[in-house]
Coordinates of C-alpha atoms in Angstrom, one line a residue:
X1 CA -22.6 13.6 -17.0
X2 CA -19.9 15.7 -15.3
X3 CA -20.0 16.6 -11.7
X4 CA -18.3 19.7 -10.2
X5 CA -17.5 17.9 -6.9
X6 CA -18.1 14.8 -4.8
X7 CA -20.7 16.8 -2.8
X8 CA -22.6 17.4 -6.0
X9 CA -22.4 13.7 -7.0
X10 CA -23.2 12.4 -3.5
X11 CA -26.2 14.8 -3.1
X12 CA -27.7 13.4 -6.4
X13 CA -27.3 9.7 -5.7
X14 CA -27.8 9.7 -1.9
X15 CA -31.2 11.3 -2.5
X16 CA -32.1 8.6 -4.9
X17 CA -30.8 5.9 -2.6
X18 CA -32.7 7.2 0.5
X19 CA -35.9 7.4 -1.5
X20 CA -35.6 3.9 -2.9
X21 CA -34.6 2.3 0.4
X22 CA -37.7 3.8 2.0
X23 CA -39.9 2.7 -0.9
X24 CA -38.4 -0.8 -0.8
X25 CA -39.3 -1.3 2.9
X26 CA -42.7 0.4 2.6
X27 CA -43.8 -2.0 -0.1
X28 CA -43.1 -5.1 2.0
X29 CA -46.0 -7.3 3.0
X30 CA -44.8 -7.9 6.5
X31 CA -45.7 -7.1 10.2
X32 CA -45.4 -3.4 10.8
X33 CA -43.0 -3.8 13.7
X34 CA -40.4 -5.5 11.6
X35 CA -40.8 -2.9 8.8
X36 CA -40.5 -0.1 11.4
X37 CA -37.3 -1.7 12.9
X38 CA -35.7 -2.2 9.5
X39 CA -36.6 1.4 8.4
X40 CA -35.3 2.8 11.8
X41 CA -31.8 1.7 11.2
X42 CA -31.7 2.0 7.4
X43 CA -32.9 5.7 7.7
X44 CA -30.5 6.7 10.5
X45 CA -28.2 8.4 8.1
X46 CA -24.5 7.6 7.6
X47 CA -21.9 8.3 5.0
X48 CA -23.4 5.8 2.5
X49 CA -19.8 5.1 1.3
X50 CA -20.5 1.7 -0.1
X51 CA -23.4 2.7 -2.4
X52 CA -21.4 5.8 -3.4
X53 CA -18.5 3.6 -4.4
X54 CA -20.8 1.5 -6.6
X55 CA -22.2 4.7 -8.2
X56 CA -18.8 6.2 -8.6
X57 CA -17.4 3.1 -10.2
X58 CA -20.2 3.0 -12.8
X59 CA -19.7 6.7 -13.4
X60 CA -15.9 6.0 -14.0
X61 CA -16.9 3.6 -16.8
X62 CA -19.3 6.1 -18.3
X63 CA -22.3 4.0 -17.3
X64 CA -25.5 5.6 -15.9
X65 CA -25.1 5.1 -12.1
X66 CA -28.9 5.0 -11.7
X67 CA -28.9 1.5 -13.3
X68 CA -27.1 0.3 -10.2
X69 CA -29.7 1.7 -7.8
X70 CA -31.1 -1.7 -6.7
X71 CA -27.6 -3.0 -6.1
X72 CA -26.7 0.1 -4.1
X73 CA -29.8 -0.4 -1.9
X74 CA -28.9 -4.1 -1.4
X75 CA -25.3 -3.2 -0.3
X76 CA -26.5 -0.6 2.2
X77 CA -29.1 -3.1 3.6
X78 CA -26.3 -5.6 4.1
X79 CA -24.1 -3.0 5.8
X80 CA -27.0 -1.9 8.0
X81 CA -27.8 -5.4 9.0
X82 CA -24.2 -5.9 10.1
X83 CA -24.4 -2.8 12.3
X84 CA -27.6 -3.9 14.0
X85 CA -26.0 -7.2 14.9
X86 CA -22.7 -5.7 15.8
X87 CA -24.4 -3.5 18.4
X88 CA -26.2 -6.4 20.1
X89 CA -25.4 -7.2 23.8
X90 CA -23.8 -10.5 22.7
X91 CA -21.5 -8.6 20.3
X92 CA -20.2 -5.0 21.1
X93 CA -23.2 -4.1 23.4
X94 CA -23.5 -0.5 22.1
X95 CA -26.2 1.9 23.1
X96 CA -25.7 4.4 20.4
X97 CA -25.3 4.2 16.6
X98 CA -25.1 7.3 14.4
X99 CA -26.1 9.4 17.4
X100 CA -29.4 7.7 18.2
X101 CA -30.3 4.6 20.3
X102 CA -29.3 1.3 18.7
X103 CA -32.0 -0.9 17.3
X104 CA -32.2 -3.3 20.2
X105 CA -32.5 -0.4 22.6
X106 CA -35.7 0.7 20.8
X107 CA -37.2 -2.6 19.6
X108 CA -35.7 -5.2 21.9
X109 CA -33.1 -7.7 21.1
X110 CA -35.3 -10.3 19.4
X111 CA -36.8 -7.8 16.9
X112 CA -33.4 -6.2 16.3
X113 CA -32.0 -9.6 15.3
X114 CA -34.9 -10.2 13.0
X115 CA -34.6 -6.7 11.5
X116 CA -31.0 -7.5 10.7
X117 CA -32.1 -10.8 9.2
X118 CA -34.8 -9.1 7.2
X119 CA -32.4 -6.6 5.7
X120 CA -29.9 -9.2 4.8
X121 CA -32.3 -11.6 3.1
X122 CA -34.3 -8.8 1.4
X123 CA -31.1 -7.4 -0.2
X124 CA -30.8 -10.6 -2.3
X125 CA -34.5 -10.4 -3.2
X126 CA -33.9 -6.9 -4.6
X127 CA -30.9 -8.1 -6.7
X128 CA -33.2 -10.6 -8.5
X129 CA -35.4 -7.6 -9.6
X130 CA -32.7 -6.2 -11.9
X131 CA -33.9 -8.1 -15.0
X132 CA -34.8 -4.9 -16.9
X133 CA -31.2 -3.6 -16.8
X134 CA -29.0 -6.7 -16.7
X135 CA -28.8 -10.2 -17.9
X136 CA -29.4 -13.3 -15.7
X137 CA -25.7 -14.0 -15.8
X138 CA -24.8 -10.6 -14.5
X139 CA -27.4 -10.8 -11.7
X140 CA -26.1 -14.2 -10.6
X141 CA -22.6 -12.7 -10.6
X142 CA -23.9 -9.8 -8.4
X143 CA -25.4 -12.2 -6.0
X144 CA -22.2 -14.2 -5.8
X145 CA -20.1 -11.1 -5.2
X146 CA -22.3 -9.8 -2.4
X147 CA -23.0 -13.1 -0.7
X148 CA -19.3 -13.9 -0.6
X149 CA -18.4 -10.5 0.8
X150 CA -21.2 -10.7 3.5
X151 CA -20.7 -14.4 4.5
X152 CA -18.1 -16.6 6.3
X153 CA -15.4 -15.6 3.7
X154 CA -16.1 -12.0 4.4
X155 CA -17.9 -10.0 7.1
X156 CA -19.0 -12.9 9.1
X157 CA -15.5 -14.4 9.2
X158 CA -14.1 -11.0 10.1
X159 CA -16.5 -10.5 12.9
X160 CA -15.7 -14.0 14.3
X161 CA -11.9 -13.2 14.2
X162 CA -12.6 -9.8 15.8
X163 CA -14.5 -11.4 18.7
X164 CA -11.9 -14.1 19.1
X165 CA -9.2 -11.4 19.2
X166 CA -10.6 -9.6 22.1
X167 CA -8.3 -9.5 25.2
X168 CA -5.4 -10.7 23.0
X169 CA -2.4 -8.9 21.5
X170 CA -2.7 -9.5 17.8
X171 CA 0.0 -9.2 15.2
X172 CA -0.4 -6.7 12.4
X173 CA -1.2 -9.5 10.0
X174 CA -3.9 -10.8 12.3
X175 CA -5.4 -7.4 12.6
X176 CA -5.3 -6.9 8.9
X177 CA -7.2 -10.1 8.4
X178 CA -10.0 -8.9 10.7
X179 CA -10.3 -5.5 9.0
X180 CA -10.0 -6.8 5.4
X181 CA -12.8 -9.3 6.1
X182 CA -15.0 -7.3 8.5
X183 CA -14.8 -4.0 6.7
X184 CA -12.8 -4.3 3.5
X185 CA -14.7 -7.1 1.8
X186 CA -18.0 -5.2 1.5
X187 CA -16.2 -2.0 0.4
X188 CA -14.4 -4.1 -2.3
X189 CA -17.6 -5.7 -3.3
X190 CA -19.2 -2.3 -3.8
X191 CA -16.5 -1.3 -6.3
X192 CA -16.3 -4.8 -7.9
X193 CA -20.0 -4.9 -8.4
X194 CA -20.0 -1.4 -10.0
X195 CA -17.3 -2.7 -12.4
X196 CA -19.2 -5.9 -13.2
X197 CA -22.4 -4.0 -13.9
X198 CA -20.4 -1.8 -16.2
X199 CA -18.9 -4.8 -18.1
X200 CA -15.3 -4.1 -16.9
X201 CA -12.6 -6.4 -18.2
X202 CA -10.6 -8.8 -16.1
X203 CA -7.7 -6.5 -15.6
X204 CA -9.9 -3.6 -14.6
X205 CA -11.8 -5.8 -12.1
X206 CA -8.5 -6.9 -10.5
X207 CA -7.1 -3.3 -10.4
X208 CA -10.3 -2.0 -8.8
X209 CA -10.4 -4.8 -6.3
X210 CA -6.9 -4.0 -5.3
X211 CA -7.8 -0.3 -5.0
X212 CA -10.8 -1.2 -2.8
X213 CA -8.8 -3.4 -0.5
X214 CA -6.4 -0.6 0.3
X215 CA -9.3 1.8 0.7
X216 CA -11.0 -0.7 3.1
X217 CA -7.9 -0.9 5.3
X218 CA -7.6 2.9 5.2
X219 CA -11.2 3.2 6.2
X220 CA -10.7 0.9 9.2
X221 CA -7.5 2.5 10.3
X222 CA -9.2 5.9 10.2
X223 CA -12.0 4.4 12.3
X224 CA -9.5 3.2 14.9
X225 CA -8.0 6.7 15.0
X226 CA -11.4 8.4 15.4
X227 CA -12.2 6.0 18.3
X228 CA -9.5 7.7 20.2
X229 CA -9.4 11.2 18.8
X230 CA -12.8 11.7 17.4
X231 CA -15.6 14.0 18.5
X232 CA -18.4 11.9 20.0
X233 CA -21.0 14.3 18.7
X234 CA -19.7 13.7 15.1
X235 CA -19.0 10.0 15.2
X236 CA -22.3 9.3 16.9
X237 CA -21.0 6.9 19.5
X238 CA -18.8 7.0 22.6
X239 CA -15.1 7.5 22.0
X240 CA -12.8 4.8 23.5
X241 CA -15.3 2.0 22.9
X242 CA -12.7 -0.2 21.2
X243 CA -10.4 0.0 24.3
X244 CA -13.4 -0.6 26.6
X245 CA -14.2 -3.8 24.6
X246 CA -10.5 -4.7 24.7
X247 CA -10.1 -4.8 20.9
X248 CA -6.8 -4.7 19.1
X249 CA -6.5 -1.5 17.0
X250 CA -3.9 0.1 14.8
X251 CA -3.0 2.8 17.3
X252 CA -2.6 0.3 20.0
X253 CA -0.4 -1.9 17.8
X254 CA 1.6 0.8 15.9
X255 CA 1.2 3.9 18.1
X256 CA -1.0 6.8 16.9
X257 CA 1.8 8.1 14.7
X258 CA 2.4 4.7 13.3
X259 CA -1.3 4.2 12.6
X260 CA -1.5 7.6 10.8
X261 CA 1.6 6.6 8.6
X262 CA -0.1 3.3 7.8
X263 CA -3.3 5.2 6.8
X264 CA -1.2 7.4 4.5
X265 CA 0.4 4.3 2.9
X266 CA -2.9 2.7 2.0
X267 CA -4.4 6.0 0.7
X268 CA -1.4 6.6 -1.5
X269 CA -1.5 3.0 -2.8
X270 CA -5.2 3.3 -3.6
X271 CA -4.6 6.6 -5.5
X272 CA -1.7 5.1 -7.4
X273 CA -3.9 2.3 -8.7
X274 CA -6.6 4.7 -9.8
X275 CA -4.0 6.7 -11.7
X276 CA -3.2 3.6 -13.7
X277 CA -6.8 3.1 -14.9
X278 CA -7.9 4.6 -18.2
X279 CA -11.2 5.6 -16.6
X280 CA -12.8 8.8 -15.3
X281 CA -11.7 8.2 -11.7
X282 CA -12.2 11.7 -10.3
X283 CA -15.2 10.8 -8.0
X284 CA -13.4 7.7 -6.8
X285 CA -10.3 9.8 -6.0
X286 CA -12.5 12.3 -4.0
X287 CA -14.1 9.4 -2.0
X288 CA -10.5 8.2 -1.2
X289 CA -9.7 11.6 0.1
X290 CA -12.9 11.6 2.1
X291 CA -12.0 8.3 3.7
X292 CA -8.5 9.6 4.6
X293 CA -9.8 12.8 6.2
X294 CA -13.3 11.9 7.6
X295 CA -14.2 13.1 11.0
X296 CA -17.3 10.9 11.5

């Protein structure tokens, strides 16, 4: 199916995603407070970049993106769990996320931690339910990709490095390690998983992984820029929070002009990789432009 624009594509698949995320939590046999806390953060909006990357990658291969719906829900649940924990008093101690009070401000710290735990573990339960569309081997590979991206070799490791880097002047290499692992790994996993579900070959998987790594760094650089130049009403949290938490950022390390040049470099490299693929990469290219120019 052809789509006239990214907006058209995103409208279709974000609607499916939102509906299925709500249904997935509603059907849980669990205490109402934990279901409410999980639903509170998962339903708080957001760009849904990671699920859209999975859908767009499957579309690029000519596969029906709807077959990746459970995987997309799992990815967004993992991402949302990381945000709940990132906002905790022991982490970044943020009061707002996506323009509303953070989970621990509404449900208390203990329930917020458990809501994050619930989303993380439930995401893998959902992956095991893909048996109608995919083989056991493919499902195991999906679990491997997402668990590695979310675990100590991915987000968890990046978060640890981020915390240990506070109040220190990091090198660009050290800063890249944090962003590749804390942000880039799950973005890359979204693309890689879409390719695996579409039976991409080894070369395509490597090219798409490289594309996603550049996109992930671009995403985080843009995030650092928005933390200083963004509109608080649009980004949904106070500007300057990175500086307040004494975090190393690309503008602090490279100057604002240097950070913007670095952003352009990664965007151009990501687009160059897409141009080498014999796939329908139009939606992926539009998402790359969205990452480069986003205001929230």
